[in-house]
mmCIF file with all atom_site columns, C-alpha atoms in Angstrom:
data_model
loop_
_atom_site.group_PDB
_atom_site.id
_atom_site.type_symbol
_atom_site.label_atom_id
_atom_site.label_alt_id
_atom_site.label_comp_id
_atom_site.label_asym_id
_atom_site.label_entity_id
_atom_site.label_seq_id
_atom_site.pdbx_PDB_ins_code
_atom_site.Cartn_x
_atom_site.Cartn_y
_atom_site.Cartn_z
_atom_site.occupancy
_atom_site.B_iso_or_equiv
_atom_site.pdbx_formal_charge
_atom_site.auth_seq_id
_atom_site.auth_comp_id
_atom_site.auth_asym_id
_atom_site.auth_atom_id
_atom_site.pdbx_PDB_model_num
ATOM 1   C CA . MET G 1 1   ? 238.472 102.245 263.331 1.00 0.00 ? 1   MET G CA 1
ATOM 2   C CA . GLU G 1 2   ? 241.700 100.377 262.678 1.00 0.00 ? 2   GLU G CA 1
ATOM 3   C CA . ASP G 1 3   ? 242.746 100.499 259.027 1.00 0.00 ? 3   ASP G CA 1
ATOM 4   C CA . SER G 1 4   ? 244.118 97.545  257.079 1.00 0.00 ? 4   SER G CA 1
ATOM 5   C CA . PRO G 1 5   ? 247.903 97.187  256.857 1.00 0.00 ? 5   PRO G CA 1
ATOM 6   C CA . LYS G 1 6   ? 249.574 97.799  253.547 1.00 0.00 ? 6   LYS G CA 1
ATOM 7   C CA . GLU G 1 7   ? 252.371 95.515  252.421 1.00 0.00 ? 7   GLU G CA 1
ATOM 8   C CA . ILE G 1 8   ? 254.760 95.104  255.334 1.00 0.00 ? 8   ILE G CA 1
ATOM 9   C CA . VAL G 1 9   ? 258.292 94.062  254.412 1.00 0.00 ? 9   VAL G CA 1
ATOM 10  C CA . PRO G 1 10  ? 260.799 92.761  256.996 1.00 0.00 ? 10  PRO G CA 1
ATOM 11  C CA . LEU G 1 11  ? 263.953 94.818  257.407 1.00 0.00 ? 11  LEU G CA 1
ATOM 12  C CA . PRO G 1 12  ? 267.079 93.212  255.883 1.00 0.00 ? 12  PRO G CA 1
ATOM 13  C CA . GLN G 1 13  ? 269.826 91.477  257.811 1.00 0.00 ? 13  GLN G CA 1
ATOM 14  C CA . GLU G 1 14  ? 272.116 94.483  257.320 1.00 0.00 ? 14  GLU G CA 1
ATOM 15  C CA . PHE G 1 15  ? 269.888 96.579  259.572 1.00 0.00 ? 15  PHE G CA 1
ATOM 16  C CA . TYR G 1 16  ? 270.800 94.415  262.569 1.00 0.00 ? 16  TYR G CA 1
ATOM 17  C CA . GLU G 1 17  ? 274.543 94.578  261.975 1.00 0.00 ? 17  GLU G CA 1
ATOM 18  C CA . GLN G 1 18  ? 274.998 98.112  263.309 1.00 0.00 ? 18  GLN G CA 1
ATOM 19  C CA . PRO G 1 19  ? 276.526 98.639  266.782 1.00 0.00 ? 19  PRO G CA 1
ATOM 20  C CA . THR G 1 20  ? 274.174 97.737  269.608 1.00 0.00 ? 20  THR G CA 1
ATOM 21  C CA . LEU G 1 21  ? 273.688 101.267 270.951 1.00 0.00 ? 21  LEU G CA 1
ATOM 22  C CA . ASP G 1 22  ? 272.904 102.488 267.443 1.00 0.00 ? 22  ASP G CA 1
ATOM 23  C CA . LEU G 1 23  ? 270.512 99.594  266.892 1.00 0.00 ? 23  LEU G CA 1
ATOM 24  C CA . ALA G 1 24  ? 268.688 100.332 270.144 1.00 0.00 ? 24  ALA G CA 1
ATOM 25  C CA . LYS G 1 25  ? 267.938 103.822 268.837 1.00 0.00 ? 25  LYS G CA 1
ATOM 26  C CA . ALA G 1 26  ? 267.245 102.716 265.269 1.00 0.00 ? 26  ALA G CA 1
ATOM 27  C CA . LEU G 1 27  ? 264.594 100.255 266.441 1.00 0.00 ? 27  LEU G CA 1
ATOM 28  C CA . LEU G 1 28  ? 262.486 103.096 267.833 1.00 0.00 ? 28  LEU G CA 1
ATOM 29  C CA . GLY G 1 29  ? 259.556 103.655 265.518 1.00 0.00 ? 29  GLY G CA 1
ATOM 30  C CA . CYS G 1 30  ? 260.009 100.327 263.756 1.00 0.00 ? 30  CYS G CA 1
ATOM 31  C CA . LEU G 1 31  ? 257.037 97.982  263.505 1.00 0.00 ? 31  LEU G CA 1
ATOM 32  C CA . LEU G 1 32  ? 257.286 94.719  265.471 1.00 0.00 ? 32  LEU G CA 1
ATOM 33  C CA . VAL G 1 33  ? 255.050 92.150  263.785 1.00 0.00 ? 33  VAL G CA 1
ATOM 34  C CA . LYS G 1 34  ? 253.834 88.691  264.807 1.00 0.00 ? 34  LYS G CA 1
ATOM 35  C CA . GLU G 1 35  ? 251.734 86.554  262.478 1.00 0.00 ? 35  GLU G CA 1
ATOM 36  C CA . SER G 1 36  ? 249.720 83.596  263.743 1.00 0.00 ? 36  SER G CA 1
ATOM 37  C CA . ASP G 1 37  ? 246.688 81.484  262.912 1.00 0.00 ? 37  ASP G CA 1
ATOM 38  C CA . GLN G 1 38  ? 244.649 83.941  264.965 1.00 0.00 ? 38  GLN G CA 1
ATOM 39  C CA . GLY G 1 39  ? 245.762 86.883  262.856 1.00 0.00 ? 39  GLY G CA 1
ATOM 40  C CA . MET G 1 40  ? 248.488 89.498  262.626 1.00 0.00 ? 40  MET G CA 1
ATOM 41  C CA . THR G 1 41  ? 249.363 91.822  265.485 1.00 0.00 ? 41  THR G CA 1
ATOM 42  C CA . ALA G 1 42  ? 251.880 94.642  265.339 1.00 0.00 ? 42  ALA G CA 1
ATOM 43  C CA . GLY G 1 43  ? 253.017 97.759  267.143 1.00 0.00 ? 43  GLY G CA 1
ATOM 44  C CA . TYR G 1 44  ? 255.576 100.524 266.848 1.00 0.00 ? 44  TYR G CA 1
ATOM 45  C CA . ILE G 1 45  ? 258.591 100.078 269.112 1.00 0.00 ? 45  ILE G CA 1
ATOM 46  C CA . VAL G 1 46  ? 258.690 103.066 271.464 1.00 0.00 ? 46  VAL G CA 1
ATOM 47  C CA . GLU G 1 47  ? 261.185 101.972 274.140 1.00 0.00 ? 47  GLU G CA 1
ATOM 48  C CA . THR G 1 48  ? 264.365 99.875  274.146 1.00 0.00 ? 48  THR G CA 1
ATOM 49  C CA . GLU G 1 49  ? 267.330 99.024  276.345 1.00 0.00 ? 49  GLU G CA 1
ATOM 50  C CA . ALA G 1 50  ? 270.794 97.986  275.177 1.00 0.00 ? 50  ALA G CA 1
ATOM 51  C CA . TYR G 1 51  ? 272.734 95.193  276.907 1.00 0.00 ? 51  TYR G CA 1
ATOM 52  C CA . ILE G 1 52  ? 276.369 94.952  275.917 1.00 0.00 ? 52  ILE G CA 1
ATOM 53  C CA . GLY G 1 53  ? 278.022 91.847  277.356 1.00 0.00 ? 53  GLY G CA 1
ATOM 54  C CA . PRO G 1 54  ? 280.508 90.619  278.397 1.00 0.00 ? 54  PRO G CA 1
ATOM 55  C CA . GLY G 1 55  ? 281.510 93.894  280.072 1.00 0.00 ? 55  GLY G CA 1
ATOM 56  C CA . ASP G 1 56  ? 277.962 94.874  281.055 1.00 0.00 ? 56  ASP G CA 1
ATOM 57  C CA . ARG G 1 57  ? 277.140 93.560  284.536 1.00 0.00 ? 57  ARG G CA 1
ATOM 58  C CA . ALA G 1 58  ? 273.417 93.891  283.771 1.00 0.00 ? 58  ALA G CA 1
ATOM 59  C CA . ALA G 1 59  ? 273.618 91.615  280.726 1.00 0.00 ? 59  ALA G CA 1
ATOM 60  C CA . HIS G 1 60  ? 272.819 87.910  280.905 1.00 0.00 ? 60  HIS G CA 1
ATOM 61  C CA . SER G 1 61  ? 276.047 87.361  278.981 1.00 0.00 ? 61  SER G CA 1
ATOM 62  C CA . TYR G 1 62  ? 278.207 89.291  281.453 1.00 0.00 ? 62  TYR G CA 1
ATOM 63  C CA . ASN G 1 63  ? 281.712 87.851  281.634 1.00 0.00 ? 63  ASN G CA 1
ATOM 64  C CA . ASN G 1 64  ? 280.915 85.760  278.524 1.00 0.00 ? 64  ASN G CA 1
ATOM 65  C CA . LYS G 1 65  ? 278.463 83.608  280.459 1.00 0.00 ? 65  LYS G CA 1
ATOM 66  C CA . ARG G 1 66  ? 277.303 81.004  277.971 1.00 0.00 ? 66  ARG G CA 1
ATOM 67  C CA . THR G 1 67  ? 274.325 78.893  279.015 1.00 0.00 ? 67  THR G CA 1
ATOM 68  C CA . ALA G 1 68  ? 271.355 77.238  277.352 1.00 0.00 ? 68  ALA G CA 1
ATOM 69  C CA . ARG G 1 69  ? 269.476 80.499  277.877 1.00 0.00 ? 69  ARG G CA 1
ATOM 70  C CA . THR G 1 70  ? 272.147 82.852  276.520 1.00 0.00 ? 70  THR G CA 1
ATOM 71  C CA . GLU G 1 71  ? 273.427 80.625  273.706 1.00 0.00 ? 71  GLU G CA 1
ATOM 72  C CA . ILE G 1 72  ? 271.544 82.527  270.998 1.00 0.00 ? 72  ILE G CA 1
ATOM 73  C CA . MET G 1 73  ? 273.277 85.769  272.022 1.00 0.00 ? 73  MET G CA 1
ATOM 74  C CA . PHE G 1 74  ? 276.539 84.314  270.734 1.00 0.00 ? 74  PHE G CA 1
ATOM 75  C CA . HIS G 1 75  ? 275.074 83.809  267.262 1.00 0.00 ? 75  HIS G CA 1
ATOM 76  C CA . HIS G 1 76  ? 274.698 86.345  264.463 1.00 0.00 ? 76  HIS G CA 1
ATOM 77  C CA . SER G 1 77  ? 272.626 89.474  264.909 1.00 0.00 ? 77  SER G CA 1
ATOM 78  C CA . GLY G 1 78  ? 268.980 89.744  263.901 1.00 0.00 ? 78  GLY G CA 1
ATOM 79  C CA . LEU G 1 79  ? 267.707 86.765  265.897 1.00 0.00 ? 79  LEU G CA 1
ATOM 80  C CA . ALA G 1 80  ? 265.051 86.690  268.609 1.00 0.00 ? 80  ALA G CA 1
ATOM 81  C CA . TYR G 1 81  ? 266.266 86.204  272.172 1.00 0.00 ? 81  TYR G CA 1
ATOM 82  C CA . THR G 1 82  ? 263.308 85.373  274.391 1.00 0.00 ? 82  THR G CA 1
ATOM 83  C CA . TYR G 1 83  ? 263.505 84.476  278.053 1.00 0.00 ? 83  TYR G CA 1
ATOM 84  C CA . LEU G 1 84  ? 261.190 84.137  281.033 1.00 0.00 ? 84  LEU G CA 1
ATOM 85  C CA . MET G 1 85  ? 261.110 86.567  283.941 1.00 0.00 ? 85  MET G CA 1
ATOM 86  C CA . HIS G 1 86  ? 258.495 86.073  286.671 1.00 0.00 ? 86  HIS G CA 1
ATOM 87  C CA . THR G 1 87  ? 256.511 83.883  284.232 1.00 0.00 ? 87  THR G CA 1
ATOM 88  C CA . HIS G 1 88  ? 256.515 86.644  281.599 1.00 0.00 ? 88  HIS G CA 1
ATOM 89  C CA . CYS G 1 89  ? 258.229 86.137  278.250 1.00 0.00 ? 89  CYS G CA 1
ATOM 90  C CA . LEU G 1 90  ? 260.515 89.035  277.304 1.00 0.00 ? 90  LEU G CA 1
ATOM 91  C CA . PHE G 1 91  ? 261.653 89.789  273.752 1.00 0.00 ? 91  PHE G CA 1
ATOM 92  C CA . ASN G 1 92  ? 265.135 90.903  272.707 1.00 0.00 ? 92  ASN G CA 1
ATOM 93  C CA . VAL G 1 93  ? 266.900 91.481  269.408 1.00 0.00 ? 93  VAL G CA 1
ATOM 94  C CA . VAL G 1 94  ? 270.296 89.768  269.223 1.00 0.00 ? 94  VAL G CA 1
ATOM 95  C CA . SER G 1 95  ? 273.021 92.201  268.167 1.00 0.00 ? 95  SER G CA 1
ATOM 96  C CA . GLY G 1 96  ? 276.795 92.461  268.192 1.00 0.00 ? 96  GLY G CA 1
ATOM 97  C CA . GLY G 1 97  ? 277.533 89.611  265.787 1.00 0.00 ? 97  GLY G CA 1
ATOM 98  C CA . GLU G 1 98  ? 279.079 86.163  266.156 1.00 0.00 ? 98  GLU G CA 1
ATOM 99  C CA . GLU G 1 99  ? 280.689 85.558  269.562 1.00 0.00 ? 99  GLU G CA 1
ATOM 100 C CA . LYS G 1 100 ? 279.757 89.091  270.713 1.00 0.00 ? 100 LYS G CA 1
ATOM 101 C CA . PRO G 1 101 ? 276.816 88.397  273.042 1.00 0.00 ? 101 PRO G CA 1
ATOM 102 C CA . GLU G 1 102 ? 274.826 91.614  272.966 1.00 0.00 ? 102 GLU G CA 1
ATOM 103 C CA . ALA G 1 103 ? 271.114 92.339  272.680 1.00 0.00 ? 103 ALA G CA 1
ATOM 104 C CA . VAL G 1 104 ? 268.421 95.009  272.703 1.00 0.00 ? 104 VAL G CA 1
ATOM 105 C CA . LEU G 1 105 ? 265.400 94.542  274.958 1.00 0.00 ? 105 LEU G CA 1
ATOM 106 C CA . VAL G 1 106 ? 262.138 95.847  273.522 1.00 0.00 ? 106 VAL G CA 1
ATOM 107 C CA . ARG G 1 107 ? 260.328 97.392  276.492 1.00 0.00 ? 107 ARG G CA 1
ATOM 108 C CA . ALA G 1 108 ? 257.182 98.938  274.999 1.00 0.00 ? 108 ALA G CA 1
ATOM 109 C CA . LEU G 1 109 ? 255.084 99.236  271.854 1.00 0.00 ? 109 LEU G CA 1
ATOM 110 C CA . GLU G 1 110 ? 252.439 101.576 270.514 1.00 0.00 ? 110 GLU G CA 1
ATOM 111 C CA . PRO G 1 111 ? 249.654 99.237  269.300 1.00 0.00 ? 111 PRO G CA 1
ATOM 112 C CA . ARG G 1 112 ? 248.990 99.478  265.561 1.00 0.00 ? 112 ARG G CA 1
ATOM 113 C CA . TYR G 1 113 ? 247.434 96.367  263.981 1.00 0.00 ? 113 TYR G CA 1
ATOM 114 C CA . GLY G 1 114 ? 245.375 93.545  265.455 1.00 0.00 ? 114 GLY G CA 1
ATOM 115 C CA . ILE G 1 115 ? 244.404 95.605  268.473 1.00 0.00 ? 115 ILE G CA 1
ATOM 116 C CA . GLU G 1 116 ? 241.222 93.662  269.221 1.00 0.00 ? 116 GLU G CA 1
ATOM 117 C CA . LEU G 1 117 ? 243.197 90.409  269.204 1.00 0.00 ? 117 LEU G CA 1
ATOM 118 C CA . MET G 1 118 ? 245.714 91.992  271.569 1.00 0.00 ? 118 MET G CA 1
ATOM 119 C CA . LYS G 1 119 ? 242.911 92.973  273.933 1.00 0.00 ? 119 LYS G CA 1
ATOM 120 C CA . THR G 1 120 ? 241.524 89.449  273.825 1.00 0.00 ? 120 THR G CA 1
ATOM 121 C CA . ARG G 1 121 ? 244.905 87.956  274.672 1.00 0.00 ? 121 ARG G CA 1
ATOM 122 C CA . ARG G 1 122 ? 245.443 90.385  277.555 1.00 0.00 ? 122 ARG G CA 1
ATOM 123 C CA . ARG G 1 123 ? 241.798 90.275  278.676 1.00 0.00 ? 123 ARG G CA 1
ATOM 124 C CA . ILE G 1 124 ? 241.695 94.045  279.021 1.00 0.00 ? 124 ILE G CA 1
ATOM 125 C CA . GLN G 1 125 ? 240.145 96.919  277.078 1.00 0.00 ? 125 GLN G CA 1
ATOM 126 C CA . ASP G 1 126 ? 242.464 99.757  278.129 1.00 0.00 ? 126 ASP G CA 1
ATOM 127 C CA . LEU G 1 127 ? 244.554 100.595 275.065 1.00 0.00 ? 127 LEU G CA 1
ATOM 128 C CA . ASN G 1 128 ? 247.080 102.571 277.093 1.00 0.00 ? 128 ASN G CA 1
ATOM 129 C CA . ASN G 1 129 ? 247.825 99.553  279.295 1.00 0.00 ? 129 ASN G CA 1
ATOM 130 C CA . LEU G 1 130 ? 248.027 97.030  276.482 1.00 0.00 ? 130 LEU G CA 1
ATOM 131 C CA . THR G 1 131 ? 251.686 97.036  275.423 1.00 0.00 ? 131 THR G CA 1
ATOM 132 C CA . ASN G 1 132 ? 253.418 99.486  277.781 1.00 0.00 ? 132 ASN G CA 1
ATOM 133 C CA . GLY G 1 133 ? 255.798 96.939  279.273 1.00 0.00 ? 133 GLY G CA 1
ATOM 134 C CA . PRO G 1 134 ? 258.066 94.108  278.084 1.00 0.00 ? 134 PRO G CA 1
ATOM 135 C CA . GLY G 1 135 ? 255.804 91.328  279.380 1.00 0.00 ? 135 GLY G CA 1
ATOM 136 C CA . LYS G 1 136 ? 252.622 93.041  278.260 1.00 0.00 ? 136 LYS G CA 1
ATOM 137 C CA . LEU G 1 137 ? 253.760 93.459  274.668 1.00 0.00 ? 137 LEU G CA 1
ATOM 138 C CA . THR G 1 138 ? 254.789 89.834  274.221 1.00 0.00 ? 138 THR G CA 1
ATOM 139 C CA . LYS G 1 139 ? 251.464 88.561  275.527 1.00 0.00 ? 139 LYS G CA 1
ATOM 140 C CA . SER G 1 140 ? 249.601 91.011  273.298 1.00 0.00 ? 140 SER G CA 1
ATOM 141 C CA . LEU G 1 141 ? 251.520 89.914  270.205 1.00 0.00 ? 141 LEU G CA 1
ATOM 142 C CA . GLY G 1 142 ? 251.627 86.231  271.080 1.00 0.00 ? 142 GLY G CA 1
ATOM 143 C CA . VAL G 1 143 ? 255.414 86.122  271.333 1.00 0.00 ? 143 VAL G CA 1
ATOM 144 C CA . THR G 1 144 ? 256.488 83.048  273.327 1.00 0.00 ? 144 THR G CA 1
ATOM 145 C CA . MET G 1 145 ? 259.545 80.963  274.113 1.00 0.00 ? 145 MET G CA 1
ATOM 146 C CA . ASP G 1 146 ? 258.835 79.087  270.891 1.00 0.00 ? 146 ASP G CA 1
ATOM 147 C CA . ASP G 1 147 ? 260.166 82.188  269.101 1.00 0.00 ? 147 ASP G CA 1
ATOM 148 C CA . TYR G 1 148 ? 263.608 81.802  270.693 1.00 0.00 ? 148 TYR G CA 1
ATOM 149 C CA . GLY G 1 149 ? 266.289 81.936  268.004 1.00 0.00 ? 149 GLY G CA 1
ATOM 150 C CA . SER G 1 150 ? 263.968 82.751  265.120 1.00 0.00 ? 150 SER G CA 1
ATOM 151 C CA . SER G 1 151 ? 265.195 85.106  262.402 1.00 0.00 ? 151 SER G CA 1
ATOM 152 C CA . LEU G 1 152 ? 263.639 88.549  262.493 1.00 0.00 ? 152 LEU G CA 1
ATOM 153 C CA . THR G 1 153 ? 264.064 88.966  258.743 1.00 0.00 ? 153 THR G CA 1
ATOM 154 C CA . LEU G 1 154 ? 261.114 86.764  257.811 1.00 0.00 ? 154 LEU G CA 1
ATOM 155 C CA . PRO G 1 155 ? 257.683 85.751  259.169 1.00 0.00 ? 155 PRO G CA 1
ATOM 156 C CA . PRO G 1 156 ? 256.135 84.924  261.514 1.00 0.00 ? 156 PRO G CA 1
ATOM 157 C CA . LEU G 1 157 ? 258.059 87.257  263.865 1.00 0.00 ? 157 LEU G CA 1
ATOM 158 C CA . TYR G 1 158 ? 259.809 90.180  262.221 1.00 0.00 ? 158 TYR G CA 1
ATOM 159 C CA . ILE G 1 159 ? 260.518 93.901  262.275 1.00 0.00 ? 159 ILE G CA 1
ATOM 160 C CA . ALA G 1 160 ? 259.603 96.338  259.504 1.00 0.00 ? 160 ALA G CA 1
ATOM 161 C CA . LYS G 1 161 ? 259.844 100.054 258.796 1.00 0.00 ? 161 LYS G CA 1
ATOM 162 C CA . GLY G 1 162 ? 257.378 102.153 260.721 1.00 0.00 ? 162 GLY G CA 1
ATOM 163 C CA . ILE G 1 163 ? 257.326 105.753 261.874 1.00 0.00 ? 163 ILE G CA 1
ATOM 164 C CA . PHE G 1 164 ? 260.201 108.192 262.359 1.00 0.00 ? 164 PHE G CA 1
ATOM 165 C CA . PRO G 1 165 ? 260.486 109.735 265.836 1.00 0.00 ? 165 PRO G CA 1
ATOM 166 C CA . ASP G 1 166 ? 261.375 113.414 266.004 1.00 0.00 ? 166 ASP G CA 1
ATOM 167 C CA . CYS G 1 167 ? 263.058 113.137 269.372 1.00 0.00 ? 167 CYS G CA 1
ATOM 168 C CA . ILE G 1 168 ? 264.580 110.314 271.423 1.00 0.00 ? 168 ILE G CA 1
ATOM 169 C CA . SER G 1 169 ? 265.043 110.467 275.194 1.00 0.00 ? 169 SER G CA 1
ATOM 170 C CA . VAL G 1 170 ? 268.008 108.774 276.847 1.00 0.00 ? 170 VAL G CA 1
ATOM 171 C CA . GLY G 1 171 ? 268.286 107.548 280.432 1.00 0.00 ? 171 GLY G CA 1
ATOM 172 C CA . LYS G 1 172 ? 269.245 104.768 282.821 1.00 0.00 ? 172 LYS G CA 1
ATOM 173 C CA . ARG G 1 173 ? 267.896 101.251 282.381 1.00 0.00 ? 173 ARG G CA 1
ATOM 174 C CA . ILE G 1 174 ? 265.133 99.956  284.631 1.00 0.00 ? 174 ILE G CA 1
ATOM 175 C CA . GLY G 1 175 ? 265.214 97.210  287.274 1.00 0.00 ? 175 GLY G CA 1
ATOM 176 C CA . ILE G 1 176 ? 268.958 96.552  287.391 1.00 0.00 ? 176 ILE G CA 1
ATOM 177 C CA . ASP G 1 177 ? 269.899 98.114  290.737 1.00 0.00 ? 177 ASP G CA 1
ATOM 178 C CA . ASN G 1 178 ? 272.129 95.149  291.660 1.00 0.00 ? 178 ASN G CA 1
ATOM 179 C CA . SER G 1 179 ? 274.373 95.580  288.618 1.00 0.00 ? 179 SER G CA 1
ATOM 180 C CA . GLY G 1 180 ? 277.101 97.761  290.087 1.00 0.00 ? 180 GLY G CA 1
ATOM 181 C CA . GLU G 1 181 ? 278.252 100.614 287.905 1.00 0.00 ? 181 GLU G CA 1
ATOM 182 C CA . ALA G 1 182 ? 276.170 99.267  285.007 1.00 0.00 ? 182 ALA G CA 1
ATOM 183 C CA . LYS G 1 183 ? 272.974 100.511 286.662 1.00 0.00 ? 183 LYS G CA 1
ATOM 184 C CA . ASP G 1 184 ? 274.028 104.049 285.756 1.00 0.00 ? 184 ASP G CA 1
ATOM 185 C CA . TYR G 1 185 ? 274.744 103.462 282.076 1.00 0.00 ? 185 TYR G CA 1
ATOM 186 C CA . PRO G 1 186 ? 272.433 105.634 279.926 1.00 0.00 ? 186 PRO G CA 1
ATOM 187 C CA . TRP G 1 187 ? 271.410 102.776 277.671 1.00 0.00 ? 187 TRP G CA 1
ATOM 188 C CA . ARG G 1 188 ? 267.628 103.118 277.775 1.00 0.00 ? 188 ARG G CA 1
ATOM 189 C CA . PHE G 1 189 ? 266.006 104.877 274.843 1.00 0.00 ? 189 PHE G CA 1
ATOM 190 C CA . TRP G 1 190 ? 262.412 105.926 274.239 1.00 0.00 ? 190 TRP G CA 1
ATOM 191 C CA . ILE G 1 191 ? 260.373 108.106 271.926 1.00 0.00 ? 191 ILE G CA 1
ATOM 192 C CA . THR G 1 192 ? 260.003 111.389 273.776 1.00 0.00 ? 192 THR G CA 1
ATOM 193 C CA . ASN G 1 193 ? 256.508 112.041 275.175 1.00 0.00 ? 193 ASN G CA 1
ATOM 194 C CA . ASN G 1 194 ? 255.068 108.794 273.802 1.00 0.00 ? 194 ASN G CA 1
ATOM 195 C CA . LYS G 1 195 ? 252.226 107.721 276.092 1.00 0.00 ? 195 LYS G CA 1
ATOM 196 C CA . PHE G 1 196 ? 252.930 104.001 275.631 1.00 0.00 ? 196 PHE G CA 1
ATOM 197 C CA . VAL G 1 197 ? 256.393 104.101 277.256 1.00 0.00 ? 197 VAL G CA 1
ATOM 198 C CA . SER G 1 198 ? 256.563 101.696 280.212 1.00 0.00 ? 198 SER G CA 1
ATOM 199 C CA . ARG G 1 199 ? 257.821 104.207 282.743 1.00 0.00 ? 199 ARG G CA 1
ATOM 200 C CA . HIS G 1 200 ? 258.150 107.959 282.443 1.00 0.00 ? 200 HIS G CA 1
ATOM 201 C CA . GLN G 1 201 ? 261.206 109.452 284.063 1.00 0.00 ? 201 GLN G CA 1
ATOM 202 C CA . LYS G 1 202 ? 263.435 112.437 283.505 1.00 0.00 ? 202 LYS G CA 1
ATOM 203 C CA . SER G 1 203 ? 265.835 111.810 280.652 1.00 0.00 ? 203 SER G CA 1
ATOM 204 C CA . GLU G 1 204 ? 269.547 112.475 280.964 1.00 0.00 ? 204 GLU G CA 1
ATOM 205 C CA . TYR G 1 205 ? 269.461 114.100 277.550 1.00 0.00 ? 205 TYR G CA 1
ATOM 206 C CA . GLU G 1 206 ? 267.473 114.064 274.325 1.00 0.00 ? 206 GLU G CA 1
ATOM 207 C CA . ILE G 1 207 ? 268.422 113.446 270.714 1.00 0.00 ? 207 ILE G CA 1
ATOM 208 C CA . LYS G 1 208 ? 266.682 115.571 268.114 1.00 0.00 ? 208 LYS G CA 1
ATOM 209 C CA . ILE G 1 209 ? 266.663 113.461 265.011 1.00 0.00 ? 209 ILE G CA 1
ATOM 210 C CA . LYS G 1 210 ? 264.934 113.423 261.645 1.00 0.00 ? 210 LYS G CA 1
ATOM 211 C CA . SER G 1 211 ? 264.926 109.650 261.215 1.00 0.00 ? 211 SER G CA 1
ATOM 212 C CA . VAL G 1 212 ? 266.874 106.722 262.635 1.00 0.00 ? 212 VAL G CA 1
ATOM 213 C CA . ASN G 1 213 ? 265.409 103.659 260.960 1.00 0.00 ? 213 ASN G CA 1
ATOM 214 C CA . ASN G 1 214 ? 265.494 104.425 257.246 1.00 0.00 ? 214 ASN G CA 1
#
């Protein structure tokens, strides 16, 4: 039976001001929380991808492309960057700082709180298939385009301390085959052997680490 959450405190702004590749690793194990009138839902982040524009051909902000969609990436770090892909809303953490359009895509969560509400939103009962993908996790948590630009340091959408992974796997990002040399950058990170990762593949290397998000 799911236990009740203790006091959950959003991480401070300073957490988001670290370099994007460091942030992508530090987010692993953190608790992504969304509060709503229906209740609170939350899960541990188990998979991320870093996008470092303007030199990253896979980034929406490649070559400093500034549009209505990417505008928030040019703002300060610690904001929510949501966008639609094939009707699914995807959630990113803005990083890099002012005028440095970078972001971290959250690809998968391990469900923790509000699991029954997540199942209702997804209309499925399979826990393992609930949040193991970027579109699945946003629907489970109720993250929408209305969250675009919101600060992640305060409710209703925020990130808090969670668990500390013992080992992080590193590999190529997924679904960016048309991005030239950027498709080979090892900028995907996931908690090693976590069953909620969106896609299991051989890692390029692993990082043994005591804690990355304290």
